[in-house]
PDB file of C-alpha atoms in Angstrom:
ATOM      1  CA  MET A   1     -12.704 -26.110  18.907  1.00 43.00           C
ATOM      2  CA  THR A   2     -10.735 -29.030  17.470  1.00 41.00           C
ATOM      3  CA  VAL A   3      -8.060 -26.674  16.097  1.00 41.00           C
ATOM      4  CA  SER A   4      -7.677 -25.036  19.524  1.00 39.00           C
ATOM      5  CA  ALA A   5      -7.329 -28.432  21.174  1.00 40.00           C
ATOM      6  CA  MET A   6      -4.681 -29.437  18.621  1.00 37.00           C
ATOM      7  CA  ALA A   7      -2.774 -26.208  19.275  1.00 40.00           C
ATOM      8  CA  ILE A   8      -2.753 -26.961  22.978  1.00 37.00           C
ATOM      9  CA  LEU A   9      -1.569 -30.530  22.416  1.00 39.00           C
ATOM     10  CA  THR A  10       1.118 -29.671  19.887  1.00 39.00           C
ATOM     11  CA  GLY A  11       2.270 -26.314  21.218  1.00 42.00           C
ATOM     12  CA  PRO A  12       5.772 -25.674  22.536  1.00 42.00           C
ATOM     13  CA  PRO A  13       6.747 -27.261  25.848  1.00 45.00           C
ATOM     14  CA  ALA A  14       6.049 -25.267  28.986  1.00 45.00           C
ATOM     15  CA  GLY A  15       8.612 -22.557  29.501  1.00 45.00           C
ATOM     16  CA  ALA A  16       9.878 -22.724  25.912  1.00 46.00           C
ATOM     17  CA  GLY A  17       9.888 -19.516  24.018  1.00 47.00           C
ATOM     18  CA  PRO A  18      11.656 -17.847  21.099  1.00 49.00           C
ATOM     19  CA  GLY A  19      14.648 -16.822  23.226  1.00 54.00           C
ATOM     20  CA  ASP A  20      15.086 -20.102  25.094  1.00 58.00           C
ATOM     21  CA  SER A  21      18.303 -22.036  24.596  1.00 61.00           C
ATOM     22  CA  PRO A  22      18.147 -25.630  23.416  1.00 70.00           C
ATOM     23  CA  LEU A  23      19.380 -28.332  25.762  1.00 72.00           C
ATOM     24  CA  PRO A  24      23.180 -28.573  25.714  1.00 79.00           C
ATOM     25  CA  ASP A  25      24.702 -31.285  23.587  1.00 85.00           C
ATOM     26  CA  PRO A  26      25.998 -34.282  25.518  1.00 87.00           C
ATOM     27  CA  PRO A  27      29.781 -34.322  25.931  1.00 93.00           C
ATOM     28  CA  SER A  28      31.796 -36.016  23.222  1.00 93.00           C
ATOM     29  CA  ASP A  29      33.321 -39.417  23.891  1.00 93.00           C
ATOM     30  CA  SER A  30      36.763 -37.870  24.343  1.00 91.00           C
ATOM     31  CA  ASP A  31      35.438 -35.254  26.774  1.00 94.00           C
ATOM     32  CA  LEU A  32      33.488 -37.792  28.848  1.00 97.00           C
ATOM     33  CA  ILE A  33      35.685 -40.883  28.774  1.00 97.00           C
ATOM     34  CA  ARG A  34      38.826 -39.810  30.590  1.00 98.00           C
ATOM     35  CA  PRO A  35      40.878 -41.436  33.334  1.00 98.00           C
ATOM     36  CA  PHE A  36      40.026 -40.316  36.856  1.00 98.00           C
ATOM     37  CA  PRO A  37      42.671 -39.072  39.232  1.00 96.00           C
ATOM     38  CA  VAL A  38      43.210 -41.306  42.231  1.00 96.00           C
ATOM     39  CA  PHE A  39      40.627 -40.238  44.803  1.00 97.00           C
ATOM     40  CA  THR A  40      41.889 -39.318  48.255  1.00 97.00           C
ATOM     41  CA  PRO A  41      39.315 -38.404  50.906  1.00 97.00           C
ATOM     42  CA  THR A  42      39.916 -35.384  53.129  1.00 96.00           C
ATOM     43  CA  GLN A  43      38.667 -34.298  56.527  1.00 92.00           C
ATOM     44  CA  SER A  44      34.986 -33.381  56.473  1.00 93.00           C
ATOM     45  CA  ALA A  45      32.180 -32.517  58.864  1.00 93.00           C
ATOM     46  CA  TRP A  46      29.943 -35.286  57.494  1.00 96.00           C
ATOM     47  CA  ALA A  47      27.902 -37.098  60.124  1.00 96.00           C
ATOM     48  CA  PRO A  48      25.461 -40.010  59.754  1.00 97.00           C
ATOM     49  CA  LYS A  49      21.723 -39.505  59.688  1.00 97.00           C
ATOM     50  CA  PHE A  50      19.372 -41.629  61.772  1.00 97.00           C
ATOM     51  CA  PRO A  51      15.874 -41.509  60.265  1.00 97.00           C
ATOM     52  CA  PHE A  52      13.387 -44.116  61.434  1.00 95.00           C
ATOM     53  CA  PRO A  53      14.070 -47.053  61.784  1.00 93.00           C
ATOM     54  CA  TYR A  54      17.810 -46.293  61.921  1.00 95.00           C
ATOM     55  CA  ASP A  55      17.269 -44.386  65.148  1.00 95.00           C
ATOM     56  CA  GLN A  56      16.659 -47.860  66.618  1.00 93.00           C
ATOM     57  CA  THR A  57      20.023 -49.229  65.410  1.00 94.00           C
ATOM     58  CA  ARG A  58      22.330 -46.300  66.122  1.00 93.00           C
ATOM     59  CA  ASN A  59      23.881 -48.097  69.113  1.00 94.00           C
ATOM     60  CA  ASN A  60      25.234 -50.682  66.651  1.00 95.00           C
ATOM     61  CA  VAL A  61      26.922 -48.047  64.462  1.00 97.00           C
ATOM     62  CA  THR A  62      30.679 -48.014  65.031  1.00 97.00           C
ATOM     63  CA  ASP A  63      33.321 -45.361  64.470  1.00 97.00           C
ATOM     64  CA  ALA A  64      34.599 -47.536  61.608  1.00 97.00           C
ATOM     65  CA  ASP A  65      31.125 -47.407  59.987  1.00 98.00           C
ATOM     66  CA  ILE A  66      31.101 -43.626  60.207  1.00 97.00           C
ATOM     67  CA  ALA A  67      34.625 -43.270  58.805  1.00 97.00           C
ATOM     68  CA  ALA A  68      33.842 -45.653  55.924  1.00 98.00           C
ATOM     69  CA  MET A  69      30.619 -43.869  55.029  1.00 98.00           C
ATOM     70  CA  ARG A  70      32.301 -40.463  55.248  1.00 98.00           C
ATOM     71  CA  ASP A  71      34.963 -41.562  52.756  1.00 98.00           C
ATOM     72  CA  MET A  72      32.506 -43.307  50.427  1.00 98.00           C
ATOM     73  CA  CYS A  73      30.244 -40.257  50.385  1.00 98.00           C
ATOM     74  CA  GLN A  74      33.172 -38.066  49.368  1.00 98.00           C
ATOM     75  CA  TRP A  75      34.001 -40.456  46.533  1.00 98.00           C
ATOM     76  CA  TYR A  76      30.328 -40.613  45.518  1.00 98.00           C
ATOM     77  CA  GLU A  77      30.005 -36.825  45.342  1.00 98.00           C
ATOM     78  CA  ALA A  78      33.256 -36.472  43.387  1.00 98.00           C
ATOM     79  CA  GLN A  79      33.172 -39.314  40.857  1.00 98.00           C
ATOM     80  CA  TYR A  80      30.021 -41.444  40.836  1.00 98.00           C
ATOM     81  CA  ALA A  81      27.882 -39.419  38.389  1.00 97.00           C
ATOM     82  CA  THR A  82      30.656 -39.209  35.810  1.00 98.00           C
ATOM     83  CA  LEU A  83      31.500 -42.892  36.213  1.00 98.00           C
ATOM     84  CA  ARG A  84      27.850 -43.804  35.664  1.00 98.00           C
ATOM     85  CA  ALA A  85      27.768 -41.683  32.491  1.00 97.00           C
ATOM     86  CA  GLN A  86      31.002 -43.283  31.246  1.00 98.00           C
ATOM     87  CA  ILE A  87      29.615 -46.789  31.756  1.00 97.00           C
ATOM     88  CA  ASP A  88      26.391 -45.913  29.918  1.00 95.00           C
ATOM     89  CA  ARG A  89      28.337 -44.410  27.002  1.00 95.00           C
ATOM     90  CA  LEU A  90      30.667 -47.406  26.767  1.00 95.00           C
ATOM     91  CA  GLN A  91      27.743 -49.841  26.873  1.00 92.00           C
ATOM     92  CA  PHE A  92      26.261 -47.953  23.904  1.00 92.00           C
ATOM     93  CA  ASN A  93      29.499 -47.441  21.956  1.00 92.00           C
ATOM     94  CA  ARG A  94      30.580 -51.063  22.056  1.00 91.00           C
ATOM     95  CA  ILE A  95      27.499 -52.187  20.101  1.00 90.00           C
ATOM     96  CA  GLY A  96      28.584 -52.260  16.465  1.00 84.00           C
ATOM     97  CA  PRO A  97      26.476 -51.772  13.338  1.00 83.00           C
ATOM     98  CA  ASP A  98      25.991 -55.546  13.217  1.00 82.00           C
ATOM     99  CA  GLY A  99      24.586 -55.569  16.765  1.00 81.00           C
ATOM    100  CA  GLN A 100      27.660 -57.371  18.128  1.00 81.00           C
ATOM    101  CA  ASP A 101      29.276 -55.889  21.232  1.00 83.00           C
ATOM    102  CA  TYR A 102      32.195 -58.173  22.061  1.00 79.00           C
ATOM    103  CA  ASP A 103      34.604 -56.930  19.358  1.00 85.00           C
ATOM    104  CA  TYR A 104      36.683 -54.311  21.131  1.00 91.00           C
ATOM    105  CA  THR A 105      39.024 -53.876  18.130  1.00 90.00           C
ATOM    106  CA  ARG A 106      36.419 -51.783  16.301  1.00 87.00           C
ATOM    107  CA  ASP A 107      37.122 -48.035  16.151  1.00 89.00           C
ATOM    108  CA  ASP A 108      38.460 -46.856  19.533  1.00 93.00           C
ATOM    109  CA  VAL A 109      36.326 -49.199  21.659  1.00 94.00           C
ATOM    110  CA  GLN A 110      39.349 -50.886  23.281  1.00 96.00           C
ATOM    111  CA  GLN A 111      40.755 -47.499  24.336  1.00 97.00           C
ATOM    112  CA  GLN A 112      37.391 -46.581  25.883  1.00 97.00           C
ATOM    113  CA  VAL A 113      37.186 -49.973  27.609  1.00 96.00           C
ATOM    114  CA  ASP A 114      40.675 -49.486  29.054  1.00 97.00           C
ATOM    115  CA  ILE A 115      39.779 -46.060  30.463  1.00 98.00           C
ATOM    116  CA  VAL A 116      36.336 -46.922  31.834  1.00 98.00           C
ATOM    117  CA  SER A 117      37.433 -50.276  33.195  1.00 97.00           C
ATOM    118  CA  GLY A 118      40.406 -48.576  34.843  1.00 98.00           C
ATOM    119  CA  ASN A 119      38.080 -46.029  36.445  1.00 98.00           C
ATOM    120  CA  ILE A 120      35.709 -48.734  37.684  1.00 98.00           C
ATOM    121  CA  ALA A 121      38.608 -50.792  39.051  1.00 98.00           C
ATOM    122  CA  GLN A 122      39.952 -47.728  40.838  1.00 98.00           C
ATOM    123  CA  ALA A 123      36.514 -47.057  42.351  1.00 98.00           C
ATOM    124  CA  VAL A 124      36.157 -50.685  43.426  1.00 98.00           C
ATOM    125  CA  ASP A 125      39.637 -50.621  44.983  1.00 98.00           C
ATOM    126  CA  PHE A 126      38.664 -47.520  46.949  1.00 98.00           C
ATOM    127  CA  LEU A 127      35.267 -48.877  48.007  1.00 98.00           C
ATOM    128  CA  THR A 128      36.312 -52.454  48.851  1.00 98.00           C
ATOM    129  CA  PRO A 129      37.878 -51.989  52.299  1.00 98.00           C
ATOM    130  CA  ARG A 130      35.231 -49.443  53.260  1.00 98.00           C
ATOM    131  CA  ALA A 131      32.196 -51.422  52.081  1.00 98.00           C
ATOM    132  CA  GLN A 132      33.563 -54.585  53.661  1.00 98.00           C
ATOM    133  CA  SER A 133      34.193 -52.815  56.980  1.00 98.00           C
ATOM    134  CA  LEU A 134      30.529 -51.821  57.398  1.00 98.00           C
ATOM    135  CA  THR A 135      28.816 -53.511  60.321  1.00 97.00           C
ATOM    136  CA  GLN A 136      26.254 -56.139  59.371  1.00 96.00           C
ATOM    137  CA  ALA A 137      23.910 -57.308  62.111  1.00 90.00           C
ATOM    138  CA  GLN A 138      21.058 -59.799  62.296  1.00 85.00           C
ATOM    139  CA  ASN A 139      17.500 -59.072  63.295  1.00 82.00           C
ATOM    140  CA  PRO A 140      15.502 -61.556  65.415  1.00 80.00           C
ATOM    141  CA  TYR A 141      14.316 -63.283  62.220  1.00 83.00           C
ATOM    142  CA  GLY A 142      17.879 -64.022  61.089  1.00 82.00           C
ATOM    143  CA  ASP A 143      17.961 -61.401  58.318  1.00 86.00           C
ATOM    144  CA  ASN A 144      21.159 -59.384  57.870  1.00 90.00           C
ATOM    145  CA  TYR A 145      20.960 -55.603  57.910  1.00 92.00           C
ATOM    146  CA  PHE A 146      23.294 -52.605  58.025  1.00 96.00           C
ATOM    147  CA  PRO A 147      22.794 -50.493  61.158  1.00 97.00           C
ATOM    148  CA  ILE A 148      24.105 -47.334  59.442  1.00 98.00           C
ATOM    149  CA  TYR A 149      21.754 -45.465  57.129  1.00 98.00           C
ATOM    150  CA  GLU A 150      22.390 -46.316  53.448  1.00 98.00           C
ATOM    151  CA  GLY A 151      25.189 -48.708  54.348  1.00 98.00           C
ATOM    152  CA  GLU A 152      23.421 -51.391  52.325  1.00 98.00           C
ATOM    153  CA  ALA A 153      23.183 -49.088  49.289  1.00 98.00           C
ATOM    154  CA  PHE A 154      26.932 -48.460  49.282  1.00 98.00           C
ATOM    155  CA  PHE A 155      27.657 -52.157  49.823  1.00 98.00           C
ATOM    156  CA  LYS A 156      25.390 -53.149  46.921  1.00 98.00           C
ATOM    157  CA  LEU A 157      26.787 -50.383  44.687  1.00 98.00           C
ATOM    158  CA  TRP A 158      30.289 -51.739  45.332  1.00 98.00           C
ATOM    159  CA  GLU A 159      29.148 -55.303  44.495  1.00 98.00           C
ATOM    160  CA  GLN A 160      27.467 -54.270  41.245  1.00 98.00           C
ATOM    161  CA  LEU A 161      30.377 -52.109  40.059  1.00 98.00           C
ATOM    162  CA  SER A 162      32.611 -55.155  40.562  1.00 97.00           C
ATOM    163  CA  ASN A 163      30.202 -57.235  38.459  1.00 97.00           C
ATOM    164  CA  VAL A 164      30.046 -54.595  35.725  1.00 97.00           C
ATOM    165  CA  ASN A 165      33.816 -54.430  35.429  1.00 97.00           C
ATOM    166  CA  ASN A 166      34.205 -58.197  35.402  1.00 96.00           C
ATOM    167  CA  GLY A 167      31.641 -58.412  32.605  1.00 95.00           C
ATOM    168  CA  ILE A 168      33.266 -55.709  30.487  1.00 95.00           C
ATOM    169  CA  MET A 169      36.724 -57.243  30.901  1.00 94.00           C
ATOM    170  CA  ALA A 170      35.378 -60.681  29.941  1.00 93.00           C
ATOM    171  CA  HIS A 171      33.785 -59.218  26.753  1.00 91.00           C
ATOM    172  CA  GLN A 172      30.380 -60.306  27.990  1.00 90.00           C
ATOM    173  CA  PRO A 173      27.573 -58.888  25.837  1.00 86.00           C
ATOM    174  CA  ASP A 174      25.701 -55.763  26.791  1.00 83.00           C
ATOM    175  CA  TRP A 175      22.561 -57.750  27.640  1.00 84.00           C
ATOM    176  CA  PHE A 176      24.634 -59.772  30.132  1.00 86.00           C
ATOM    177  CA  THR A 177      26.304 -56.800  31.867  1.00 90.00           C
ATOM    178  CA  GLY A 178      23.179 -54.651  31.561  1.00 91.00           C
ATOM    179  CA  PRO A 179      21.392 -55.984  34.666  1.00 95.00           C
ATOM    180  CA  SER A 180      24.430 -55.234  36.841  1.00 96.00           C
ATOM    181  CA  VAL A 181      24.656 -51.748  35.317  1.00 96.00           C
ATOM    182  CA  GLN A 182      20.981 -51.145  36.111  1.00 97.00           C
ATOM    183  CA  LYS A 183      21.357 -52.452  39.669  1.00 97.00           C
ATOM    184  CA  ALA A 184      24.401 -50.226  40.235  1.00 97.00           C
ATOM    185  CA  LYS A 185      22.419 -47.240  38.969  1.00 97.00           C
ATOM    186  CA  ARG A 186      19.501 -48.167  41.216  1.00 98.00           C
ATOM    187  CA  TRP A 187      21.698 -48.224  44.330  1.00 98.00           C
ATOM    188  CA  GLY A 188      23.423 -45.020  43.225  1.00 98.00           C
ATOM    189  CA  SER A 189      20.027 -43.363  42.819  1.00 98.00           C
ATOM    190  CA  ASP A 190      18.976 -44.569  46.268  1.00 98.00           C
ATOM    191  CA  ILE A 191      22.052 -42.880  47.735  1.00 98.00           C
ATOM    192  CA  HIS A 192      21.261 -39.668  45.861  1.00 98.00           C
ATOM    193  CA  ARG A 193      17.597 -39.600  46.893  1.00 98.00           C
ATOM    194  CA  SER A 194      18.409 -40.340  50.527  1.00 98.00           C
ATOM    195  CA  HIS A 195      20.594 -37.206  50.882  1.00 97.00           C
ATOM    196  CA  VAL A 196      22.828 -39.334  53.115  1.00 98.00           C
ATOM    197  CA  CYS A 197      25.967 -37.666  51.782  1.00 97.00           C
ATOM    198  CA  GLU A 198      24.815 -34.102  52.423  1.00 95.00           C
TER     199      GLU A 198
END
C-alpha cells in the first residue's frame, strides 16, 4: 500500500510518456536580447469593450481614447512579451558571482543594457503621448479613473516601464528596480487577462 502511494506521488507528470518531448530550452541571450524595430501601428478593426462598470462611463470615452488604446494594443501584441522577457533576463544577467549588479563592464552586460534600455526607451517614447492622452475623470468622491476599459493598466504600465529604464540606466541595484519590474509585469498581465486587445 505504501509502495503504491509512493509510486503515485513520484510518478511522471500527467501527460508525460516515453515519447513526449522535453520543454524547449529558453532562448540564448543573443537570440532574446536584440534591438526592436521601430513600431508603427497600422489600421485595425479594434474596438473598445465596455464590461460593467465601464458601460456606465462609455459616454466619457473620446475618439482620442479609442485611437490611443488601438495603437497601444497593437504595440502590446507585437512587442510587450519579448520586452518583458528581455528585462527579466537582463535583471538576472547583471548579477555577478559576487552578488553585485551595478558593474556593467563585466562580460557583455553593458551591451545587453544598451539593447534592452534602448528597447524600453523606444516603447516608452511610443506609449507616452498615447498614455498621456487618455481621459481621466473624477468620480463623486474625488477619485480619478479612466473611463476606457484597461486605460489605467496601460497608463500604469507606461509609468513602470519608465521607472525600470531610469533604474537600469542609473545602475540601481536589482532589488531597487525589481519592484517597478514586478509592477510593470502586473499591469501587463492585467491587460493580457482582460482580453482588451483582442
